[in-house]
Tab-separated table of C-alpha atoms and ligand atoms in Angstrom:
chain	number	residue	atom	x	y	z
Y	1	MET	CA	-1.101	-10.584	24.114
Y	2	SER	CA	-2.076	-13.769	22.397
Y	3	ILE	CA	1.016	-14.086	20.252
Y	4	ARG	CA	3.311	-14.452	23.277
Y	5	ASP	CA	4.975	-17.901	23.404
Y	6	LYS	CA	3.207	-18.937	20.217
Y	7	ASN	CA	4.989	-20.762	17.379
Y	8	ILE	CA	4.622	-18.744	14.225
Y	9	VAL	CA	5.847	-19.945	10.853
Y	10	LEU	CA	6.601	-16.996	8.585
Y	11	GLY	CA	6.712	-17.883	4.906
Y	12	ILE	CA	8.484	-15.365	2.698
Y	13	THR	CA	8.125	-15.462	-1.069
Y	14	GLY	CA	10.026	-13.657	-3.785
Y	15	GLY	CA	8.817	-10.084	-4.041
Y	16	ILE	CA	10.270	-6.708	-3.172
Y	17	ALA	CA	7.991	-6.551	-0.125
Y	18	ALA	CA	10.198	-9.320	1.345
Y	19	TYR	CA	12.159	-6.532	3.003
Y	20	LYS	CA	9.069	-5.737	5.104
Y	21	ALA	CA	9.071	-9.356	6.318
Y	22	CYS	CA	12.238	-8.473	8.265
Y	23	GLU	CA	10.328	-5.846	10.241
Y	24	LEU	CA	7.412	-8.232	10.728
Y	25	THR	CA	9.827	-10.824	12.139
Y	26	ARG	CA	11.272	-8.258	14.523
Y	27	LEU	CA	7.820	-7.210	15.712
Y	28	MET	CA	6.680	-10.800	16.275
Y	29	VAL	CA	9.838	-11.691	18.207
Y	30	LYS	CA	9.486	-8.509	20.276
Y	31	SER	CA	5.929	-9.582	21.129
Y	32	GLY	CA	7.255	-12.857	22.518
Y	33	ALA	CA	6.583	-15.238	19.612
Y	34	ASN	CA	8.876	-18.074	18.550
Y	35	VAL	CA	9.300	-17.430	14.825
Y	36	ASN	CA	10.474	-19.997	12.277
Y	37	VAL	CA	11.105	-18.594	8.823
Y	38	ILE	CA	10.714	-20.486	5.571
Y	39	MET	CA	12.012	-18.697	2.497
Y	40	THR	CA	11.400	-19.633	-1.102
Y	41	LYS	CA	14.287	-19.489	-3.566
Y	42	GLY	CA	12.872	-16.231	-4.907
Y	43	ALA	CA	12.696	-14.675	-1.440
Y	44	ALA	CA	16.395	-15.324	-0.903
Y	45	GLU	CA	17.077	-13.131	-3.961
Y	46	PHE	CA	15.562	-10.158	-2.121
Y	47	VAL	CA	16.678	-10.644	1.500
Y	48	THR	CA	19.277	-12.979	2.901
Y	49	PRO	CA	18.538	-15.950	5.146
Y	50	LEU	CA	21.189	-14.565	7.509
Y	51	THR	CA	19.110	-11.410	8.081
Y	52	LEU	CA	16.038	-13.470	8.924
Y	53	GLN	CA	18.028	-15.897	11.040
Y	54	THR	CA	19.447	-13.025	13.080
Y	55	LEU	CA	16.050	-11.382	13.530
Y	56	SER	CA	14.126	-14.594	14.265
Y	57	ARG	CA	16.894	-16.120	16.428
Y	58	ASN	CA	16.119	-19.452	14.749
Y	59	PRO	CA	17.609	-21.318	11.789
Y	60	VAL	CA	15.973	-20.303	8.512
Y	61	HIS	CA	14.527	-23.036	6.329
Y	62	THR	CA	15.084	-22.739	2.640
Y	63	ASP	CA	15.374	-26.104	0.963
Y	64	LEU	CA	12.935	-28.996	1.129
Y	65	PHE	CA	15.572	-31.591	0.431
Y	66	SER	CA	18.285	-30.359	2.756
Y	67	LEU	CA	19.194	-33.461	4.722
Y	68	THR	CA	20.363	-31.602	7.822
Y	69	GLN	CA	17.282	-29.367	7.976
Y	70	GLU	CA	14.967	-32.318	7.448
Y	71	ALA	CA	16.699	-34.279	10.188
Y	72	GLU	CA	16.458	-31.402	12.649
Y	73	VAL	CA	12.934	-30.191	12.034
Y	74	GLY	CA	11.389	-31.522	8.890
Y	75	HIS	CA	8.558	-29.827	7.073
Y	76	ILE	CA	5.847	-31.875	8.711
Y	77	SER	CA	7.102	-31.196	12.214
Y	78	LEU	CA	7.360	-27.480	11.419
Y	79	ALA	CA	3.715	-27.586	10.393
Y	80	ASP	CA	2.749	-29.606	13.459
Y	81	ARG	CA	4.389	-27.311	15.976
Y	82	ALA	CA	2.965	-24.102	14.520
Y	83	ASP	CA	0.100	-22.130	16.034
Y	84	LEU	CA	-0.224	-19.969	12.933
Y	85	PHE	CA	1.263	-19.538	9.480
Y	86	VAL	CA	1.751	-16.093	8.008
Y	87	ILE	CA	2.866	-15.692	4.427
Y	88	ALA	CA	4.241	-12.204	3.857
Y	89	PRO	CA	4.641	-11.313	1.121
Y	90	ALA	CA	2.423	-13.791	-0.704
Y	91	THR	CA	3.025	-13.558	-4.450
Y	92	ALA	CA	0.434	-14.333	-7.122
Y	93	ASN	CA	2.474	-17.454	-7.847
Y	94	LEU	CA	2.325	-18.721	-4.250
Y	95	ILE	CA	-1.404	-17.989	-3.996
Y	96	GLY	CA	-1.976	-19.818	-7.286
Y	97	LYS	CA	-0.018	-22.821	-6.092
Y	98	ILE	CA	-1.874	-23.225	-2.791
Y	99	ALA	CA	-5.242	-22.661	-4.460
Y	100	ASN	CA	-4.488	-25.471	-6.873
Y	101	GLY	CA	-2.916	-27.950	-4.501
Y	102	ILE	CA	0.620	-27.612	-5.785
Y	103	ALA	CA	3.296	-28.400	-3.231
Y	104	ASP	CA	6.680	-28.326	-4.898
Y	105	ASP	CA	8.936	-26.643	-2.347
Y	106	LEU	CA	9.320	-26.456	1.425
Y	107	LEU	CA	6.901	-23.557	1.891
Y	108	THR	CA	4.013	-24.905	-0.197
Y	109	THR	CA	4.498	-28.405	1.235
Y	110	THR	CA	4.406	-27.130	4.789
Y	111	ILE	CA	1.323	-25.011	4.141
Y	112	MET	CA	-0.417	-28.029	2.666
Y	113	ALA	CA	0.491	-30.089	5.708
Y	114	THR	CA	-0.819	-27.652	8.306
Y	115	LYS	CA	-4.195	-27.522	10.005
Y	116	VAL	CA	-3.595	-24.242	11.859
Y	117	PRO	CA	-4.794	-20.812	10.651
Y	118	VAL	CA	-2.944	-19.394	7.646
Y	119	LEU	CA	-2.771	-15.639	7.028
Y	120	LEU	CA	-1.689	-14.390	3.617
Y	121	ALA	CA	-0.464	-10.859	2.905
Y	122	PRO	CA	-0.576	-10.501	-0.890
Y	123	ALA	CA	1.924	-8.222	-2.608
Y	124	MET	CA	2.144	-7.815	-6.351
Y	125	ASN	CA	1.776	-5.446	-9.268
Y	126	CYS	CA	-1.704	-3.906	-9.467
Y	127	ASN	CA	-2.501	-5.494	-12.835
Y	128	MET	CA	-1.569	-8.888	-11.466
Y	129	TYR	CA	-3.712	-8.190	-8.396
Y	130	GLU	CA	-6.721	-7.388	-10.567
Y	131	ASN	CA	-6.199	-10.415	-12.791
Y	132	PRO	CA	-9.373	-12.513	-12.549
Y	133	ILE	CA	-7.364	-15.706	-12.107
Y	134	VAL	CA	-5.565	-14.259	-9.085
Y	135	GLN	CA	-8.882	-12.951	-7.727
Y	136	GLU	CA	-10.498	-16.338	-8.233
Y	137	ASN	CA	-7.602	-18.080	-6.476
Y	138	MET	CA	-7.894	-15.716	-3.512
Y	139	ASN	CA	-11.652	-16.207	-3.298
Y	140	LYS	CA	-11.208	-19.948	-3.474
Y	141	LEU	CA	-8.731	-19.867	-0.608
Y	142	LYS	CA	-10.984	-17.582	1.450
Y	143	GLY	CA	-13.738	-20.148	0.919
Y	144	TYR	CA	-11.464	-22.794	2.422
Y	145	GLY	CA	-10.896	-20.629	5.491
Y	146	TYR	CA	-7.561	-19.043	4.622
Y	147	ASN	CA	-7.239	-15.529	6.061
Y	148	PHE	CA	-6.150	-12.582	3.948
Y	149	ILE	CA	-4.928	-9.157	4.932
Y	150	ASP	CA	-5.824	-6.957	2.030
Y	151	SER	CA	-3.133	-5.233	0.003
Y	152	GLU	CA	-2.979	-1.474	0.162
Y	153	THR	CA	-3.382	1.025	-2.643
Y	154	GLY	CA	-0.488	3.304	-3.402
Y	155	GLU	CA	2.843	3.619	-5.124
Y	156	LEU	CA	4.226	0.222	-6.144
Y	157	ALA	CA	7.888	-0.739	-6.493
Y	158	CYS	CA	7.355	-1.417	-10.217
Y	159	GLY	CA	6.477	2.250	-10.743
Y	160	TYR	CA	2.716	1.689	-11.029
Y	161	GLU	CA	0.147	3.311	-8.794
Y	162	GLY	CA	-2.609	0.983	-7.586
Y	163	LYS	CA	-3.627	-1.859	-5.330
Y	164	GLY	CA	-1.017	-4.475	-4.561
Y	165	ARG	CA	1.257	-3.066	-1.894
Y	166	MET	CA	1.698	-5.408	1.046
Y	167	ALA	CA	-0.045	-4.395	4.286
Y	168	GLU	CA	2.238	-2.760	6.832
Y	169	PRO	CA	3.995	-5.115	9.296
Y	170	GLY	CA	2.243	-3.505	12.306
Y	171	ASP	CA	-1.150	-4.170	10.722
Y	172	ILE	CA	-0.187	-7.766	9.906
Y	173	LEU	CA	0.874	-8.264	13.530
Y	174	GLU	CA	-2.476	-6.888	14.715
Y	175	ARG	CA	-4.326	-9.346	12.417
Y	176	ILE	CA	-2.271	-12.203	13.846
Y	177	GLU	CA	-3.239	-11.092	17.353
Y	178	VAL	CA	-6.897	-11.000	16.300
Y	179	ILE	CA	-6.731	-14.503	14.808
Y	180	LEU	CA	-5.007	-15.941	17.880
Y	181	SER	CA	-7.210	-14.221	20.480
Y	182	PRO	CA	-10.037	-16.107	22.166
Y	183	LYS	CA	-13.417	-14.872	20.971
Y	184	ASP	CA	-14.914	-14.899	24.456
Y	185	LEU	CA	-16.554	-11.463	24.016
Y	186	LYS	CA	-18.325	-12.350	20.773
Y	187	GLY	CA	-21.898	-11.107	20.834
Y	188	GLU	CA	-21.068	-8.332	23.315
Y	189	ARG	CA	-21.618	-4.710	22.338
Y	190	ILE	CA	-19.188	-2.637	24.333
Y	191	VAL	CA	-19.061	1.123	24.778
Y	192	VAL	CA	-15.638	2.337	25.913
Y	193	THR	CA	-14.938	5.947	26.829
Y	194	ALA	CA	-11.403	7.309	26.844
Y	195	GLY	CA	-9.296	10.404	27.180
Y	196	PRO	CA	-9.903	13.701	28.914
Y	197	THR	CA	-12.745	16.116	28.360
Y	198	TYR	CA	-12.169	19.765	27.573
Y	199	GLU	CA	-14.499	22.314	29.154
Y	200	ALA	CA	-14.470	25.580	27.265
Y	201	ILE	CA	-13.705	28.828	29.063
Y	202	ASP	CA	-13.772	30.850	25.851
Y	203	PRO	CA	-13.131	29.987	22.164
Y	204	VAL	CA	-9.398	29.392	22.769
Y	205	ARG	CA	-9.106	28.233	26.390
Y	206	PHE	CA	-10.373	25.236	28.261
Y	207	ILE	CA	-10.120	23.267	31.502
Y	208	GLY	CA	-8.721	19.784	30.848
Y	209	ASN	CA	-6.622	17.093	32.460
Y	210	ARG	CA	-3.540	14.995	31.712
Y	211	SER	CA	-5.346	11.879	30.441
Y	212	SER	CA	-3.861	10.623	27.137
Y	213	GLY	CA	-6.562	8.061	26.332
Y	214	LYS	CA	-4.063	5.166	26.323
Y	215	MET	CA	-5.933	2.982	28.837
Y	216	GLY	CA	-9.299	3.327	27.110
Y	217	TYR	CA	-7.835	2.819	23.631
Y	218	ALA	CA	-6.057	-0.334	24.869
Y	219	LEU	CA	-9.360	-1.667	26.235
Y	220	ALA	CA	-11.122	-0.953	22.942
Y	221	LYS	CA	-8.368	-2.649	20.914
Y	222	MET	CA	-8.323	-5.767	23.103
Y	223	ALA	CA	-12.114	-6.035	23.140
Y	224	VAL	CA	-12.116	-5.986	19.314
Y	225	ARG	CA	-9.488	-8.743	19.294
Y	226	ARG	CA	-11.729	-10.826	21.532
Y	227	GLY	CA	-14.680	-10.577	19.189
Y	228	ALA	CA	-16.757	-7.738	20.682
Y	229	GLU	CA	-18.434	-4.954	18.722
Y	230	VAL	CA	-16.798	-1.863	20.153
Y	231	THR	CA	-17.767	1.797	20.111
Y	232	LEU	CA	-14.987	4.028	21.353
Y	233	ILE	CA	-16.122	7.453	22.540
Y	234	SER	CA	-13.063	9.588	23.034
Y	235	GLY	CA	-12.248	13.032	24.297
Y	236	PRO	CA	-9.329	14.897	22.654
Y	237	SER	CA	-6.404	12.495	22.167
Y	238	SER	CA	-3.465	12.186	19.793
Y	239	LEU	CA	-3.930	8.420	19.480
Y	240	LEU	CA	-5.238	6.696	16.358
Y	241	PRO	CA	-8.555	4.873	16.837
Y	242	PRO	CA	-7.853	1.133	17.047
Y	243	ARG	CA	-8.794	-0.831	13.940
Y	244	GLY	CA	-12.245	-2.346	13.997
Y	245	THR	CA	-13.778	0.104	16.471
Y	246	ARG	CA	-16.641	2.465	15.791
Y	247	PHE	CA	-15.121	5.786	16.746
Y	248	ILE	CA	-16.897	8.847	18.100
Y	249	SER	CA	-14.886	11.930	18.892
Y	250	VAL	CA	-16.188	14.337	21.537
Y	251	GLU	CA	-14.818	17.283	23.416
Y	252	SER	CA	-16.755	18.161	26.562
Y	253	ALA	CA	-18.282	16.084	29.363
Y	254	GLU	CA	-21.738	17.001	28.080
Y	255	GLU	CA	-20.908	15.820	24.542
Y	256	MET	CA	-19.544	12.577	25.993
Y	257	ARG	CA	-22.691	12.125	28.089
Y	258	LYS	CA	-24.920	12.562	25.021
Y	259	ALA	CA	-22.826	10.184	22.880
Y	260	VAL	CA	-22.858	7.552	25.629
Y	261	SER	CA	-26.597	7.844	26.151
Y	262	VAL	CA	-27.262	7.281	22.420
Y	263	LYS	CA	-25.073	4.162	22.358
Y	264	LEU	CA	-26.253	2.878	25.743
Y	265	LYS	CA	-29.507	1.429	24.392
Y	266	ASP	CA	-27.630	-1.207	22.436
Y	267	ALA	CA	-24.752	-1.818	24.812
Y	268	THR	CA	-24.243	-4.936	26.912
Y	269	ILE	CA	-21.071	-3.635	28.572
Y	270	VAL	CA	-19.936	-0.068	29.349
Y	271	ILE	CA	-16.370	0.765	30.322
Y	272	MET	CA	-15.837	4.329	31.507
Y	273	ALA	CA	-12.086	4.826	31.255
Y	274	ALA	CA	-12.416	8.525	30.407
Y	275	ALA	CA	-11.184	11.142	32.845
Y	276	VAL	CA	-14.357	13.178	32.683
Y	277	ALA	CA	-14.157	16.720	34.038
Y	278	ASP	CA	-16.109	17.110	37.260
Y	279	TYR	CA	-16.612	20.855	36.756
Y	280	ARG	CA	-17.036	23.238	33.845
Y	281	PRO	CA	-17.188	27.036	33.618
Y	282	ASN	CA	-20.819	27.864	34.210
Y	283	LYS	CA	-20.871	30.082	31.171
Y	284	ALA	CA	-18.420	29.794	28.327
Y	285	VAL	CA	-17.992	33.202	26.719
Y	286	SER	CA	-18.267	33.411	22.971
Y	287	GLU	CA	-15.422	35.929	22.432
Y	288	LYS	CA	-11.838	35.553	23.592
Y	289	MET	CA	-11.482	36.949	27.109
Y	290	LYS	CA	-9.296	40.029	27.291
Y	291	LYS	CA	-6.579	40.465	29.873
Y	292	GLY	CA	-7.471	43.039	32.533
Y	293	ALA	CA	-5.435	44.731	35.243
Y	294	GLY	CA	-6.531	42.572	38.167
Y	295	SER	CA	-6.946	38.853	38.900
Y	296	ILE	CA	-10.056	36.979	37.827
Y	297	SER	CA	-11.928	33.973	39.141
Y	298	LEU	CA	-13.903	31.397	37.242
Y	299	ASP	CA	-17.302	30.240	38.350
Y	300	LEU	CA	-17.560	26.469	37.917
Y	301	GLU	CA	-20.602	24.231	37.909
Y	302	LYS	CA	-20.723	20.467	38.237
Y	303	THR	CA	-20.916	18.241	35.186
Y	304	GLU	CA	-23.245	15.283	35.145
Y	305	ASP	CA	-21.612	12.098	36.509
Y	306	ILE	CA	-22.018	9.941	33.394
Y	307	ILE	CA	-21.314	6.560	34.963
Y	308	SER	CA	-23.699	7.224	37.875
Y	309	GLU	CA	-26.404	8.040	35.349
Y	310	ILE	CA	-25.703	4.719	33.594
Y	311	GLY	CA	-25.662	2.972	36.994
Y	312	ARG	CA	-29.175	4.276	37.699
Y	313	LYS	CA	-30.573	2.722	34.511
Y	314	LYS	CA	-28.242	-0.213	34.415
Y	315	GLY	CA	-30.648	-3.024	33.520
Y	316	LYS	CA	-28.651	-6.147	32.655
Y	317	ARG	CA	-25.637	-4.171	31.520
Y	318	PHE	CA	-22.207	-4.823	32.960
Y	319	ILE	CA	-20.644	-1.539	34.055
Y	320	ILE	CA	-16.965	-0.936	34.673
Y	321	GLY	CA	-15.522	2.242	36.103
Y	322	PHE	CA	-12.077	3.533	36.899
Y	323	ALA	CA	-11.001	5.216	40.095
Y	324	ALA	CA	-8.129	7.650	39.814
Y	325	GLU	CA	-6.906	8.250	43.333
Y	326	THR	CA	-3.939	9.759	45.077
Y	327	ASP	CA	-4.658	8.381	48.573
Y	328	ASN	CA	-6.772	5.691	50.297
Y	329	LEU	CA	-6.903	3.834	46.992
Y	330	TRP	CA	-8.953	0.760	47.811
Y	331	ALA	CA	-11.357	2.433	50.265
Y	332	ASN	CA	-12.116	5.268	47.845
Y	333	ALA	CA	-12.482	2.886	44.913
Y	334	LYS	CA	-14.856	0.580	46.816
Y	335	LYS	CA	-16.956	3.585	47.769
Y	336	LYS	CA	-17.227	4.637	44.110
Y	337	LEU	CA	-18.088	1.085	43.030
Y	338	LYS	CA	-20.991	1.024	45.477
Y	339	GLU	CA	-22.239	4.586	45.033
Y	340	LYS	CA	-22.131	4.390	41.241
Y	341	ASN	CA	-23.711	0.895	41.106
Y	342	LEU	CA	-20.837	-0.725	39.182
Y	343	ASP	CA	-19.878	-4.360	38.596
Y	344	LEU	CA	-16.139	-3.732	38.536
Y	345	ILE	CA	-13.891	-0.841	39.353
Y	346	ILE	CA	-10.281	-0.505	38.268
Y	347	ALA	CA	-8.430	1.411	40.943
Y	348	ASN	CA	-5.156	3.141	40.254
Y	349	ASN	CA	-3.009	5.455	42.274
Y	350	VAL	CA	-2.120	8.110	39.736
Y	351	LYS	CA	0.738	9.417	41.884
Y	352	VAL	CA	2.799	6.211	41.736
Y	353	PRO	CA	5.526	6.220	39.016
Y	354	GLY	CA	4.525	3.892	36.168
Y	355	ALA	CA	0.796	4.309	36.809
Y	356	GLY	CA	-1.945	6.680	35.763
Y	357	PHE	CA	-1.993	9.369	33.122
Y	358	ALA	CA	0.055	9.596	29.933
Y	359	VAL	CA	2.412	6.652	30.577
Y	360	ASP	CA	2.421	3.290	28.771
Y	361	THR	CA	2.190	1.241	31.964
Y	362	ASN	CA	-0.273	1.061	34.802
Y	363	ILE	CA	-0.522	-0.477	38.263
Y	364	VAL	CA	-4.118	-1.320	39.051
Y	365	THR	CA	-6.313	-3.259	41.412
Y	366	ILE	CA	-9.472	-4.818	40.026
Y	367	ILE	CA	-12.303	-4.751	42.553
Y	368	ASP	CA	-15.616	-6.520	41.987
Y	369	ASN	CA	-18.969	-5.878	43.636
Y	370	LYS	CA	-18.377	-8.616	46.200
Y	371	GLY	CA	-15.345	-6.713	47.391
Y	372	THR	CA	-12.788	-9.151	45.942
Y	373	LEU	CA	-9.487	-7.434	45.216
Y	374	GLU	CA	-7.031	-8.442	42.514
Y	375	ALA	CA	-3.883	-6.315	42.761
Y	376	LEU	CA	-1.880	-6.516	39.534
Y	377	PRO	CA	1.817	-5.716	39.242
Y	378	LYS	CA	3.072	-2.953	36.944
Y	379	MET	CA	2.315	-3.938	33.357
Y	380	SER	CA	1.654	-2.346	29.986
Y	381	LYS	CA	-1.763	-0.781	29.483
Y	382	ASP	CA	-2.413	-3.441	26.801
Y	383	GLU	CA	-1.797	-6.135	29.408
Y	384	VAL	CA	-3.972	-4.374	31.992
Y	385	ALA	CA	-6.748	-4.174	29.392
Y	386	TRP	CA	-6.390	-7.896	28.690
Y	387	LYS	CA	-6.635	-8.748	32.402
Y	388	VAL	CA	-9.679	-6.521	32.878
Y	389	LEU	CA	-11.394	-8.228	29.938
Y	390	ASP	CA	-10.500	-11.654	31.379
Y	391	ARG	CA	-12.522	-10.666	34.443
Y	392	VAL	CA	-15.367	-9.306	32.351
Y	393	ALA	CA	-15.502	-12.504	30.271
Y	394	SER	CA	-15.505	-14.699	33.364
Y	395	LEU	CA	-18.207	-12.689	35.172
Y	396	LYS	CA	-20.564	-12.125	32.229
U	401	CTP	N1	-16.993	9.687	35.761
U	401	CTP	C1	-18.098	9.955	34.987
U	401	CTP	N2	-18.575	11.232	34.907
U	401	CTP	C2	-17.989	12.232	35.582
U	401	CTP	C3	-16.865	11.961	36.375
U	401	CTP	C4	-16.393	10.660	36.456
U	401	CTP	O1	-18.648	9.035	34.375
U	401	CTP	N3	-18.474	13.451	35.457
U	401	CTP	C5	-16.515	8.283	35.842
U	401	CTP	C6	-15.093	8.068	35.365
U	401	CTP	O2	-15.056	7.790	33.970
U	401	CTP	C7	-14.648	6.872	36.173
U	401	CTP	C8	-15.416	7.030	37.472
U	401	CTP	O3	-16.489	7.919	37.188
U	401	CTP	O4	-15.003	5.651	35.582
U	401	CTP	C9	-14.617	7.581	38.605
U	401	CTP	O5	-13.972	8.769	38.217
U	401	CTP	P1	-13.015	9.544	39.214
U	401	CTP	O6	-12.527	10.793	38.565
U	401	CTP	O7	-12.029	8.594	39.812
U	401	CTP	O8	-14.020	9.880	40.393
U	401	CTP	P2	-15.064	10.997	40.626
U	401	CTP	O9	-16.402	10.340	40.738
U	401	CTP	O10	-14.949	12.103	39.634
U	401	CTP	O11	-14.664	11.484	42.082
U	401	CTP	P3	-13.357	12.290	42.585
U	401	CTP	O12	-12.853	13.075	41.393
U	401	CTP	O13	-13.887	13.147	43.681
U	401	CTP	O14	-12.377	11.271	43.073
């Protein structure tokens, strides 16, 4: 969210991981960033400036003393206009140069001239990575406030196995988002619930719902970006837990209730995005049910309403609920907000195309406890999460 319309300078140095810088460029452009690429001479041996120019939709800068490039942009103006520098891959050589104040080409000169955050994604042979001089250079730079995204351990292009592989472009993008996000939720401890719950009928069958967990996972991810400590309590979902969250996996409404009540003591904000089952079979049988000749019926009992329970012992906590409706959206949502003692409710009509369960977008109305309505247009669940957190940050 935060990278949109930002000026990012991507520095590429000469290593095989330079090919991954192409994907990183594509991802940043897709997220709405204006990307200017600076390549060292070595980088241009691995990928061509034309590739990066096509992907970034901007001229690529390669040579400090190119008269035309200097006249058009100039290394100082490139540094001035940037919101963030990312160097991917960052070789041992480049790291050594910055750590020792050497500025002998366009990239190192521009880095030296910038005051904005710099993120380095090291990539090198594992023995080079472990070299104490390289380690010392990295530590020195960290001390000066440079950001690093750690290399990964695995198979290296040189045939070795070890630490030194550049972080994946998607992870680098996420770190950029984190660096650029406001930290307006710092100090908050947020519990987010997500996904469906499964209520067992027997060892192989359950009652569930169509929730994918996408809305809750988006909220957890965005809250981490904005500096909060986040515990994500999730029912069954195929999604990967967002980086930086404390993740608790549960299955039934009762398991979710217990997990929430343990984490509640510490929480300053609770966001119940989970589609908790309202009913469960009143006795789950321990052996698989056998098919008989006639029809059967299931006896269901109510589950505990988790958010109402939180609402009753709310204290100073800020509580946010969701209302999944198919009719009378605002009236039903307002009723839930009041009855469950919430601060905000996010109302969505799950029948409208592009909203509700299992899709990447949502159409929601944010309602606060004074009855103020904010109807948002259709947007990605990431964007909805961002907007919800804007409201939380302004009301807290
Ligand atoms: N919720 C909960 N515990 C339940 C059921 C719901 O904490 N057992 C929470 C949901 O996470 C959501 C809010 O209550 O934040 C509203 O859920 P929703 O399903 O829209 O409403 P219900 O209260 O279940 O009412 P109904 O299904 O009749 O609309």
